[in-house]
Amino acid sequence: MSINLNDFSIEKAVSSFSDGSLSVKDFVKESIDFFEADKNSKIPLNAFLELYDDVISLAEKADEEYKTARENGKDAVAELLKKKPLLGVPFAVKDNISVKGKRLTCSSNILQGYVAPYNATVINRLVEAGAIPLGRCNMDEFAMGSSTEYSIYGPTRNPIDRDYVSGGSSGGSTAAVAANQAIFALGTETGGSVRLPASYCGIYGLKPTYGVLSRWGVVAYGSSLDQVGLLAHTPRDIALPLSVLSGTDFYDDTSCNLPESETLCDLQALSDAEFAKLKIAVPRQFEQAEGLDKDVEAVFNSTKKWFESRGAKIDVVDLPVLDASIASYYIIALSEAASNLSRFDGIRYGNRKDPGTGYDDLYVKTRSEGFGPEVKRRIVIGNYVLSEQMSGKCYKTGMSVRSRIQNDIAKLFENYDLILCPTCPTASFKLGQKVDNPMEMYLSDLFTTFVNLARIPSISVPCGRTSKDNPSASNMPVGIQFAGKMFSDAKILRIAQNWENDHPNCGYPLSKEEN
Ligand code: GLN
């Protein structure tokens, strides 16, 4: 039976599994076939690094559970789905999230051979809800990058045009969803790594409020900024997994509950009356940003028009501190990274390279051979920033800018419901175009980092495409961010659902035939 994964939302998949019209096994086989065919194709997408070897047996187990419940009648099926609302739904996992007994490498040499000894809390919660971890996805090494080109496995390409980058650092998870290899995926964010690839590949990508998802079992990059994020074709397909994922976790002291999480199970768009009351802020600093592509600006303008046509009120606001967000982000992220990555020393973690001449040499050789150039660059900068002579000048300034961003944004949300801005200054770019120019690569994050610094939720919504005659990216997807105040995750998802209702299928950039 040939199935077009493009046709399935989570809801439709679960209802087809439960009425017996589709087996979980046939469903996951589609992804496996696609993966095998892609691996052997001329220009592989390289989204998944591996599919887990127990996928089929887990699918068969789920089919068994459905069958037994069906035999016991409708109530038994309803009872089963109450306990396991995602039974049989396969999902993709970024290679920095622990899945017990499976390899975890952060796309780095230093973690070759490492096998996760336990499940991350996000994996545990999805598995308890019946979902099936499908496989491990490519990423920028240790989540440092914006294109998934800094990976020892080679780049993940953009499924819409394989000459282009998928975006990063969660490029593998994103491309897997965009190419219909998975219904939804887990990525991680420190400064935009879910929203940016979502924008480049034409799907939805949510960075939840800091703390709403546990970081237990997720390899740390910049701990005060890191957050697990979700990628899918529709806001509803993000909301449902979020409903089982969110909430406090004994193992993560920064974790917290999400108010209104019960509304996520059956996400509804805002009513017309609610929508017409929305007050939206557009930061002048982003509207006038240098390097903003004309077509991205055009998509942004048409998105604003859509909001206004439904009665929302838009104001351009001044947030001068945003001009410093990228500088503050890179100071804080790189300092935290330098300290977090010190555990990869060949003794506690990491592939040991021991020349047999003492600890210092072991440490140097392990890290010199284990880390790639971008990770090394960041460790060096981070340690420099944290060094005694620099810390007062750099780190403290970075932190005080962050406090101002947090305060100014919190104040803005006293009067507004949403900050609206493009996800990225440009659409996707060609492979190789920025890989040797770190400054240019860092500027891809111009519009995303303030969200992580302020710990607020934001979703990248596929709002259009560049024009066909765009000289750098013809007819490529453009994402617009809907960012809300802390803990307004459900609300921004509802607003994104308004967009989805008015622009059905905008989060399905490919039909199966086009792959
Ligand atoms: N591109 C940003 C960086 O390289 C963000 C990465 C991320 O969110 N993990 O730091």
Short mmCIF file of C-alpha atoms and ligand atoms in Angstrom, two decimals:
data_model
loop_
_atom_site.label_atom_id
_atom_site.label_comp_id
_atom_site.label_asym_id
_atom_site.label_seq_id
_atom_site.Cartn_x
_atom_site.Cartn_y
_atom_site.Cartn_z
CA MET A 1 0.00 0.00 0.00
CA SER A 2 1.47 3.33 -0.97
CA ILE A 3 0.72 6.14 1.45
CA ASN A 4 1.27 9.81 0.87
CA LEU A 5 2.57 11.08 4.19
CA ASN A 6 1.77 14.55 2.91
CA ASP A 7 -1.90 13.78 3.45
CA PHE A 8 -1.60 13.11 7.16
CA SER A 9 -1.92 15.37 10.12
CA ILE A 10 -1.33 13.77 13.54
CA GLU A 11 -5.06 13.76 14.12
CA LYS A 12 -5.80 12.02 10.83
CA ALA A 13 -3.01 9.47 11.36
CA VAL A 14 -4.26 8.61 14.86
CA SER A 15 -7.86 8.29 13.71
CA SER A 16 -6.81 6.07 10.77
CA PHE A 17 -4.72 3.89 13.10
CA SER A 18 -7.55 3.57 15.56
CA ASP A 19 -10.30 2.69 13.07
CA GLY A 20 -7.95 0.18 11.46
CA SER A 21 -7.95 1.79 8.01
CA LEU A 22 -4.17 2.27 8.20
CA SER A 23 -1.55 0.33 10.09
CA VAL A 24 1.22 2.05 12.01
CA LYS A 25 3.62 -0.40 10.41
CA ASP A 26 2.66 0.65 6.85
CA PHE A 27 2.92 4.25 7.91
CA VAL A 28 6.47 4.02 9.29
CA LYS A 29 7.52 1.82 6.36
CA GLU A 30 6.88 4.82 4.10
CA SER A 31 9.50 6.82 6.01
CA ILE A 32 11.91 3.89 5.93
CA ASP A 33 11.49 3.48 2.15
CA PHE A 34 11.99 7.19 1.62
CA PHE A 35 15.11 7.16 3.80
CA GLU A 36 16.64 4.23 1.90
CA ALA A 37 15.83 5.75 -1.48
CA ASP A 38 17.23 9.12 -0.41
CA LYS A 39 20.47 7.60 0.86
CA ASN A 40 21.08 6.09 -2.54
CA SER A 41 19.97 9.10 -4.56
CA LYS A 42 22.36 11.33 -6.53
CA ILE A 43 21.96 14.34 -4.22
CA PRO A 44 20.83 12.99 -0.85
CA LEU A 45 18.85 15.22 1.44
CA ASN A 46 20.78 13.83 4.44
CA ALA A 47 18.07 14.73 6.92
CA PHE A 48 18.13 11.50 8.95
CA LEU A 49 21.51 10.11 9.96
CA GLU A 50 19.94 6.80 10.90
CA LEU A 51 16.50 5.30 11.43
CA TYR A 52 16.33 3.36 14.68
CA ASP A 53 16.37 -0.41 14.32
CA ASP A 54 13.35 -1.02 16.57
CA VAL A 55 10.92 1.21 14.63
CA ILE A 56 9.09 -1.66 12.94
CA SER A 57 8.74 -3.68 16.14
CA LEU A 58 7.41 -0.63 18.02
CA ALA A 59 4.97 -0.02 15.16
CA GLU A 60 3.77 -3.62 15.35
CA LYS A 61 3.30 -3.26 19.10
CA ALA A 62 1.20 -0.12 18.58
CA ASP A 63 -0.88 -1.92 15.94
CA GLU A 64 -1.43 -4.73 18.44
CA GLU A 65 -2.62 -2.26 21.11
CA TYR A 66 -5.06 -0.69 18.67
CA LYS A 67 -6.35 -4.12 17.59
CA THR A 68 -6.97 -5.29 21.16
CA ALA A 69 -8.78 -2.04 22.00
CA ARG A 70 -10.93 -2.27 18.85
CA GLU A 71 -11.92 -5.81 19.79
CA ASN A 72 -13.04 -4.48 23.18
CA GLY A 73 -15.25 -1.81 21.68
CA LYS A 74 -15.35 1.94 21.13
CA ASP A 75 -14.90 2.86 24.78
CA ALA A 76 -11.72 0.85 24.99
CA VAL A 77 -10.30 2.70 21.97
CA ALA A 78 -11.22 6.04 23.55
CA GLU A 79 -9.65 4.93 26.84
CA LEU A 80 -6.47 3.88 25.04
CA LEU A 81 -6.19 7.24 23.26
CA LYS A 82 -6.80 9.09 26.50
CA LYS A 83 -3.77 7.36 27.95
CA LYS A 84 -1.73 7.44 24.75
CA PRO A 85 -2.92 10.31 22.53
CA LEU A 86 0.02 9.90 20.14
CA LEU A 87 -0.04 6.11 19.85
CA GLY A 88 1.91 5.08 16.76
CA VAL A 89 2.87 8.59 15.65
CA PRO A 90 6.49 8.56 14.47
CA PHE A 91 8.71 11.59 15.12
CA ALA A 92 12.23 12.68 14.23
CA VAL A 93 14.87 13.49 16.86
CA LYS A 94 17.76 15.93 16.65
CA ASP A 95 21.11 14.28 17.29
CA ASN A 96 21.65 16.15 20.59
CA ILE A 97 18.65 14.63 22.41
CA SER A 98 19.18 11.40 24.35
CA VAL A 99 17.25 8.32 23.27
CA LYS A 100 18.15 5.38 25.51
CA GLY A 101 20.38 2.80 23.85
CA LYS A 102 20.78 4.87 20.68
CA ARG A 103 23.76 6.75 19.36
CA LEU A 104 24.04 10.45 20.13
CA THR A 105 26.82 12.39 18.45
CA CYS A 106 25.82 16.08 18.17
CA SER A 107 27.18 15.59 14.62
CA SER A 108 30.68 15.70 16.11
CA ASN A 109 33.75 13.52 15.97
CA ILE A 110 34.24 13.79 19.69
CA LEU A 111 31.04 11.85 20.41
CA GLN A 112 31.56 9.05 17.89
CA GLY A 113 30.68 5.81 19.61
CA TYR A 114 28.65 7.40 22.41
CA VAL A 115 25.36 5.68 23.23
CA ALA A 116 22.78 7.51 25.36
CA PRO A 117 22.30 5.71 28.69
CA TYR A 118 18.86 7.16 29.36
CA ASN A 119 15.95 8.94 27.68
CA ALA A 120 15.70 12.72 27.74
CA THR A 121 12.51 13.78 29.54
CA VAL A 122 11.06 15.02 26.24
CA ILE A 123 11.58 11.55 24.75
CA ASN A 124 10.12 9.83 27.83
CA ARG A 125 6.99 11.96 27.67
CA LEU A 126 6.41 11.34 23.98
CA VAL A 127 7.04 7.62 24.36
CA GLU A 128 4.62 7.47 27.30
CA ALA A 129 2.06 9.13 25.03
CA GLY A 130 2.61 6.31 22.51
CA ALA A 131 4.76 8.17 19.95
CA ILE A 132 7.60 6.33 18.21
CA PRO A 133 11.12 7.80 17.91
CA LEU A 134 11.87 7.29 14.23
CA GLY A 135 15.52 8.25 13.98
CA ARG A 136 18.37 10.63 14.57
CA CYS A 137 18.65 13.82 12.51
CA ASN A 138 21.60 15.83 11.26
CA MET A 139 22.53 19.17 12.83
CA ASP A 140 25.31 21.72 13.05
CA GLU A 141 28.01 20.36 15.37
CA PHE A 142 26.86 20.94 18.96
CA ALA A 143 24.00 23.08 17.56
CA MET A 144 26.43 25.84 16.59
CA GLY A 145 25.45 27.21 13.22
CA SER A 146 22.63 28.40 10.99
CA SER A 147 22.87 26.12 7.97
CA THR A 148 23.61 22.50 9.04
CA GLU A 149 26.83 22.71 7.08
CA TYR A 150 29.01 22.40 10.21
CA SER A 151 28.35 18.67 10.56
CA ILE A 152 30.81 15.82 10.25
CA TYR A 153 28.15 14.01 8.22
CA GLY A 154 28.01 16.71 5.53
CA PRO A 155 25.20 19.22 5.05
CA THR A 156 21.48 18.60 5.08
CA ARG A 157 20.06 20.05 1.90
CA ASN A 158 16.87 22.02 1.51
CA PRO A 159 14.09 19.74 0.20
CA ILE A 160 12.63 22.58 -1.87
CA ASP A 161 15.88 23.09 -3.78
CA ARG A 162 18.78 20.81 -2.98
CA ASP A 163 21.39 23.40 -3.96
CA TYR A 164 20.28 25.39 -0.93
CA VAL A 165 20.88 24.97 2.80
CA SER A 166 18.14 23.65 5.04
CA GLY A 167 19.04 26.18 7.72
CA GLY A 168 20.38 25.30 11.12
CA SER A 169 21.18 24.09 13.49
CA SER A 170 18.10 21.80 13.47
CA GLY A 171 18.31 21.39 9.67
CA GLY A 172 17.97 17.60 9.70
CA SER A 173 14.79 17.58 11.82
CA THR A 174 13.31 20.36 9.69
CA ALA A 175 14.13 18.83 6.31
CA ALA A 176 12.74 15.48 7.53
CA VAL A 177 9.36 17.13 8.17
CA ALA A 178 9.41 19.36 5.09
CA ALA A 179 10.18 16.35 2.87
CA ASN A 180 7.36 14.36 4.51
CA GLN A 181 9.68 11.83 6.15
CA ALA A 182 8.22 12.56 9.58
CA ILE A 183 4.96 14.16 10.79
CA PHE A 184 6.70 16.16 13.47
CA ALA A 185 10.21 16.57 14.82
CA LEU A 186 12.10 17.69 17.87
CA GLY A 187 14.78 20.31 17.37
CA THR A 188 16.58 22.54 19.81
CA GLU A 189 17.04 26.29 20.01
CA THR A 190 19.66 28.49 21.57
CA GLY A 191 19.26 31.45 19.25
CA GLY A 192 16.87 30.45 16.47
CA SER A 193 17.81 26.93 15.44
CA VAL A 194 14.22 25.76 15.09
CA ARG A 195 12.64 28.90 13.65
CA LEU A 196 15.37 29.63 11.12
CA PRO A 197 15.31 26.24 9.35
CA ALA A 198 11.50 26.25 9.57
CA SER A 199 11.55 29.54 7.68
CA TYR A 200 14.04 28.25 5.07
CA CYS A 201 12.13 25.00 4.48
CA GLY A 202 8.57 26.36 4.60
CA ILE A 203 7.12 24.71 7.72
CA TYR A 204 6.06 25.80 11.22
CA GLY A 205 8.69 25.88 13.99
CA LEU A 206 8.02 26.75 17.63
CA LYS A 207 10.49 27.90 20.27
CA PRO A 208 8.47 27.58 23.50
CA THR A 209 8.87 29.79 26.57
CA TYR A 210 12.13 28.99 28.35
CA GLY A 211 11.50 26.20 30.89
CA VAL A 212 8.24 24.89 29.44
CA LEU A 213 10.10 21.86 28.07
CA SER A 214 12.62 20.02 30.23
CA ARG A 215 16.27 20.14 29.14
CA TRP A 216 17.12 16.92 30.98
CA GLY A 217 18.98 14.64 28.57
CA VAL A 218 19.54 17.36 25.98
CA VAL A 219 23.19 18.23 25.34
CA ALA A 220 23.77 21.75 26.61
CA TYR A 221 25.04 24.58 24.42
CA GLY A 222 24.05 27.83 26.17
CA SER A 223 22.03 26.64 29.16
CA SER A 224 20.28 29.94 29.94
CA LEU A 225 19.07 30.12 26.32
CA ASP A 226 18.58 26.46 25.32
CA GLN A 227 15.09 25.15 24.75
CA VAL A 228 13.69 22.15 22.90
CA GLY A 229 11.46 23.18 19.99
CA LEU A 230 8.92 21.54 17.69
CA LEU A 231 8.64 21.41 13.91
CA ALA A 232 5.55 20.38 11.93
CA HIS A 233 3.33 21.17 8.95
CA THR A 234 0.60 22.85 11.01
CA PRO A 235 0.21 24.62 14.38
CA ARG A 236 -2.14 21.84 15.51
CA ASP A 237 0.59 19.27 14.85
CA ILE A 238 2.88 21.28 17.11
CA ALA A 239 0.26 21.89 19.79
CA LEU A 240 -0.62 18.24 20.33
CA PRO A 241 2.91 17.01 21.14
CA LEU A 242 3.49 20.19 23.17
CA SER A 243 0.49 19.28 25.31
CA VAL A 244 2.14 16.04 26.44
CA LEU A 245 5.64 17.51 26.64
CA SER A 246 5.18 20.65 28.68
CA GLY A 247 5.39 20.95 32.44
CA THR A 248 7.73 20.69 35.39
CA ASP A 249 10.30 17.95 35.56
CA PHE A 250 12.04 16.76 38.70
CA TYR A 251 15.33 16.58 36.78
CA ASP A 252 15.30 20.18 35.50
CA ASP A 253 15.00 22.92 38.10
CA THR A 254 14.27 25.54 35.45
CA SER A 255 11.27 23.61 34.13
CA CYS A 256 7.79 25.02 34.69
CA ASN A 257 4.14 24.45 33.87
CA LEU A 258 2.41 25.97 30.89
CA PRO A 259 -0.88 27.68 31.71
CA GLU A 260 -3.73 26.82 29.34
CA SER A 261 -1.90 23.68 28.24
CA GLU A 262 -5.26 21.87 28.17
CA THR A 263 -6.27 24.01 25.16
CA LEU A 264 -3.40 22.53 23.17
CA CYS A 265 -4.94 19.06 22.72
CA ASP A 266 -7.60 20.46 20.44
CA LEU A 267 -6.09 23.73 19.29
CA GLN A 268 -8.64 26.24 18.02
CA ALA A 269 -7.92 29.47 16.15
CA LEU A 270 -8.96 32.71 17.86
CA SER A 271 -12.54 33.75 17.17
CA ASP A 272 -13.01 36.70 14.80
CA ALA A 273 -13.90 38.91 17.75
CA GLU A 274 -10.81 37.85 19.72
CA PHE A 275 -8.63 38.34 16.67
CA ALA A 276 -9.95 41.84 16.00
CA LYS A 277 -8.81 42.86 19.48
CA LEU A 278 -5.18 41.94 18.86
CA LYS A 279 -2.59 44.64 19.27
CA ILE A 280 0.59 43.98 17.37
CA ALA A 281 4.02 45.58 17.67
CA VAL A 282 6.46 45.72 14.78
CA PRO A 283 9.96 46.78 15.93
CA ARG A 284 11.28 49.61 13.76
CA GLN A 285 14.79 48.18 14.21
CA PHE A 286 13.82 45.07 12.25
CA GLU A 287 11.79 46.85 9.59
CA GLN A 288 14.76 48.99 8.71
CA ALA A 289 17.44 46.35 9.22
CA GLU A 290 20.36 46.39 6.87
CA GLY A 291 20.42 43.34 4.63
CA LEU A 292 16.66 42.72 4.73
CA ASP A 293 15.83 41.06 1.42
CA LYS A 294 13.19 42.87 -0.67
CA ASP A 295 11.09 39.76 -1.11
CA VAL A 296 11.20 38.97 2.60
CA GLU A 297 10.02 42.52 3.19
CA ALA A 298 7.19 41.99 0.66
CA VAL A 299 6.04 38.80 2.41
CA PHE A 300 6.23 40.64 5.74
CA ASN A 301 4.09 43.46 4.35
CA SER A 302 1.46 41.09 3.03
CA THR A 303 1.38 39.30 6.40
CA LYS A 304 0.79 42.64 8.13
CA LYS A 305 -2.03 43.35 5.68
CA TRP A 306 -3.63 40.02 6.53
CA PHE A 307 -3.57 40.91 10.25
CA GLU A 308 -5.10 44.31 9.51
CA SER A 309 -7.74 42.89 7.19
CA ARG A 310 -8.96 40.80 10.14
CA GLY A 311 -9.16 43.85 12.38
CA ALA A 312 -5.91 43.62 14.34
CA LYS A 313 -4.12 46.88 15.06
CA ILE A 314 -0.43 47.22 14.18
CA ASP A 315 1.97 49.81 15.61
CA VAL A 316 5.58 50.34 14.71
CA VAL A 317 7.49 50.53 17.98
CA ASP A 318 10.98 51.59 18.91
CA LEU A 319 13.13 49.02 20.71
CA PRO A 320 16.65 50.40 20.34
CA VAL A 321 18.11 47.67 22.55
CA LEU A 322 17.35 45.14 19.81
CA ASP A 323 20.28 46.55 17.85
CA ALA A 324 22.52 44.98 20.47
CA SER A 325 20.73 41.62 20.68
CA ILE A 326 23.02 39.69 18.37
CA ALA A 327 26.17 40.97 20.10
CA SER A 328 24.75 40.18 23.52
CA TYR A 329 23.60 36.74 22.32
CA TYR A 330 26.99 35.70 20.97
CA ILE A 331 28.79 36.86 24.12
CA ILE A 332 26.46 34.93 26.42
CA ALA A 333 25.98 31.85 24.21
CA LEU A 334 29.70 31.42 23.55
CA SER A 335 30.65 31.92 27.22
CA GLU A 336 28.14 29.30 28.32
CA ALA A 337 29.25 27.01 25.48
CA ALA A 338 32.90 27.24 26.49
CA SER A 339 31.98 26.18 29.99
CA ASN A 340 29.43 23.51 28.99
CA LEU A 341 31.77 21.89 26.48
CA SER A 342 34.60 21.54 29.01
CA ARG A 343 33.09 18.17 29.97
CA PHE A 344 34.21 16.75 26.61
CA ASP A 345 37.79 16.07 27.71
CA GLY A 346 38.27 12.39 26.94
CA ILE A 347 37.93 11.58 30.64
CA ARG A 348 34.36 12.43 31.55
CA TYR A 349 32.94 12.46 28.02
CA GLY A 350 34.33 12.22 24.53
CA ASN A 351 36.33 9.94 22.36
CA ARG A 352 39.67 9.65 24.16
CA LYS A 353 42.85 10.30 22.17
CA ASP A 354 45.71 9.43 24.50
CA PRO A 355 49.27 9.96 23.29
CA GLY A 356 50.45 8.40 26.57
CA THR A 357 52.32 11.50 27.75
CA GLY A 358 50.06 12.72 30.54
CA TYR A 359 46.71 14.36 31.15
CA ASP A 360 47.49 17.68 29.46
CA ASP A 361 48.41 16.01 26.18
CA LEU A 362 45.42 13.67 26.41
CA TYR A 363 43.12 16.64 26.89
CA VAL A 364 44.66 18.66 24.06
CA LYS A 365 44.70 15.80 21.56
CA THR A 366 41.16 14.66 22.40
CA ARG A 367 39.72 18.13 21.92
CA SER A 368 41.92 19.13 18.96
CA GLU A 369 40.90 16.06 17.00
CA GLY A 370 37.36 15.81 18.33
CA PHE A 371 35.93 19.27 17.73
CA GLY A 372 35.41 20.90 14.33
CA PRO A 373 36.65 24.41 13.47
CA GLU A 374 33.44 26.29 14.30
CA VAL A 375 33.14 24.68 17.74
CA LYS A 376 36.80 25.45 18.45
CA ARG A 377 36.32 29.06 17.38
CA ARG A 378 33.46 29.40 19.83
CA ILE A 379 35.28 27.72 22.71
CA VAL A 380 38.24 30.06 22.18
CA ILE A 381 36.03 33.17 22.03
CA GLY A 382 33.94 32.02 25.00
CA ASN A 383 36.97 31.37 27.19
CA TYR A 384 38.49 34.68 26.15
CA VAL A 385 35.29 36.50 27.08
CA LEU A 386 35.27 34.72 30.46
CA SER A 387 38.95 35.33 31.14
CA GLU A 388 39.81 37.44 34.15
CA GLN A 389 40.95 40.48 32.20
CA MET A 390 37.95 40.50 29.81
CA SER A 391 35.03 39.34 31.92
CA GLY A 392 34.19 42.74 33.36
CA LYS A 393 34.20 44.36 29.96
CA CYS A 394 32.45 41.70 27.90
CA TYR A 395 30.40 39.19 29.84
CA LYS A 396 28.90 41.66 32.28
CA THR A 397 28.01 44.05 29.46
CA GLY A 398 26.41 41.19 27.54
CA MET A 399 24.38 40.26 30.62
CA SER A 400 23.26 43.81 31.29
CA VAL A 401 22.11 44.19 27.66
CA ARG A 402 20.18 40.95 28.12
CA SER A 403 18.44 42.32 31.22
CA ARG A 404 17.45 45.41 29.28
CA ILE A 405 16.08 43.31 26.44
CA GLN A 406 14.06 41.25 28.93
CA ASN A 407 12.73 44.35 30.68
CA ASP A 408 11.93 46.32 27.53
CA ILE A 409 10.14 43.37 25.96
CA ALA A 410 8.16 42.58 29.12
CA LYS A 411 7.11 46.23 29.24
CA LEU A 412 6.08 46.17 25.58
CA PHE A 413 3.85 43.16 26.24
CA GLU A 414 1.91 45.17 28.82
CA ASN A 415 0.33 46.89 25.82
CA TYR A 416 0.70 44.40 22.98
CA ASP A 417 -0.25 40.78 22.29
CA LEU A 418 2.31 39.97 19.65
CA ILE A 419 5.64 41.05 18.20
CA LEU A 420 5.64 40.49 14.47
CA CYS A 421 8.84 40.34 12.41
CA PRO A 422 10.50 38.27 9.71
CA THR A 423 12.22 35.14 11.01
CA CYS A 424 15.35 35.84 8.96
CA PRO A 425 16.61 38.74 6.86
CA THR A 426 16.80 36.51 3.77
CA ALA A 427 15.44 33.25 2.43
CA SER A 428 17.72 30.20 2.29
CA PHE A 429 21.11 30.59 0.64
CA LYS A 430 23.26 28.33 -1.52
CA LEU A 431 25.40 25.63 0.06
CA GLY A 432 28.89 26.95 0.66
CA GLN A 433 27.89 30.59 0.37
CA LYS A 434 28.49 31.55 4.01
CA VAL A 435 30.34 28.59 5.41
CA ASP A 436 33.73 30.34 5.40
CA ASN A 437 32.39 33.65 6.65
CA PRO A 438 31.33 33.25 10.28
CA MET A 439 30.27 36.89 10.67
CA GLU A 440 27.85 36.59 7.76
CA MET A 441 26.55 33.30 9.11
CA TYR A 442 26.00 34.88 12.56
CA LEU A 443 23.96 37.67 10.98
CA SER A 444 21.36 35.13 9.81
CA ASP A 445 20.25 35.18 13.47
CA LEU A 446 19.59 38.92 13.48
CA PHE A 447 15.85 38.57 14.17
CA THR A 448 15.75 35.38 16.23
CA THR A 449 18.14 35.78 19.18
CA PHE A 450 16.14 38.42 21.10
CA VAL A 451 13.46 35.76 21.66
CA ASN A 452 15.87 33.42 23.46
CA LEU A 453 17.44 36.29 25.39
CA ALA A 454 13.97 37.39 26.56
CA ARG A 455 12.89 33.75 27.19
CA ILE A 456 9.62 34.33 25.31
CA PRO A 457 7.84 31.94 22.91
CA SER A 458 7.88 32.48 19.16
CA ILE A 459 6.69 30.54 16.15
CA SER A 460 7.97 30.85 12.60
CA VAL A 461 4.99 30.73 10.26
CA PRO A 462 5.36 29.92 6.54
CA CYS A 463 3.88 33.13 5.12
CA GLY A 464 5.03 33.14 1.50
CA ARG A 465 7.81 32.74 -1.00
CA THR A 466 10.44 34.91 -2.63
CA SER A 467 9.66 35.98 -6.19
CA LYS A 468 10.70 33.81 -9.12
CA ASP A 469 13.24 36.42 -10.27
CA ASN A 470 14.92 36.85 -6.88
CA PRO A 471 18.63 36.76 -7.78
CA SER A 472 19.78 34.86 -4.70
CA ALA A 473 16.85 32.55 -3.91
CA SER A 474 14.08 32.11 -6.44
CA ASN A 475 10.67 31.00 -5.18
CA MET A 476 12.00 29.90 -1.78
CA PRO A 477 9.96 29.90 1.46
CA VAL A 478 9.82 32.89 3.80
CA GLY A 479 8.83 32.61 7.46
CA ILE A 480 7.39 35.34 9.67
CA GLN A 481 7.65 35.18 13.47
CA PHE A 482 4.72 35.52 15.81
CA ALA A 483 6.32 36.14 19.23
CA GLY A 484 4.31 36.47 22.44
CA LYS A 485 4.93 37.23 26.08
CA MET A 486 6.26 34.53 28.39
CA PHE A 487 3.83 31.60 28.74
CA SER A 488 1.60 32.75 25.87
CA ASP A 489 2.63 29.67 23.85
CA ALA A 490 -0.96 28.49 23.45
CA LYS A 491 -2.08 31.91 22.27
CA ILE A 492 0.59 32.32 19.58
CA LEU A 493 -0.20 28.82 18.35
CA ARG A 494 -3.88 29.77 18.15
CA ILE A 495 -3.03 32.88 16.13
CA ALA A 496 -0.81 30.78 13.86
CA GLN A 497 -3.82 28.48 13.42
CA ASN A 498 -5.82 31.51 12.22
CA TRP A 499 -3.16 31.95 9.54
CA GLU A 500 -3.27 28.25 8.70
CA ASN A 501 -7.07 28.28 8.41
CA ASP A 502 -6.91 31.18 5.96
CA HIS A 503 -3.94 29.69 4.04
CA PRO A 504 -4.49 25.94 4.15
CA ASN A 505 -1.49 23.74 3.35
CA CYS A 506 0.99 26.62 3.51
CA GLY A 507 3.14 24.42 5.77
CA TYR A 508 3.37 21.63 3.18
CA PRO A 509 6.06 22.99 0.85
CA LEU A 510 6.33 19.75 -1.12
CA SER A 511 3.92 17.24 -2.41
CA LYS A 512 5.25 13.70 -2.32
CA GLU A 513 5.53 13.62 -6.14
CA GLU A 514 7.87 16.59 -6.16
CA ASN A 515 10.46 15.01 -3.86
N1 GLN B 1 22.77 30.10 14.84
C1 GLN B 1 22.87 30.35 16.24
C2 GLN B 1 24.21 29.93 16.75
O1 GLN B 1 24.97 29.41 15.98
C3 GLN B 1 21.77 29.67 16.97
C4 GLN B 1 22.06 28.22 17.18
C5 GLN B 1 20.98 27.54 17.97
O2 GLN B 1 19.90 28.08 18.17
N2 GLN B 1 21.31 26.36 18.46
O3 GLN B 1 24.51 30.12 17.90
#
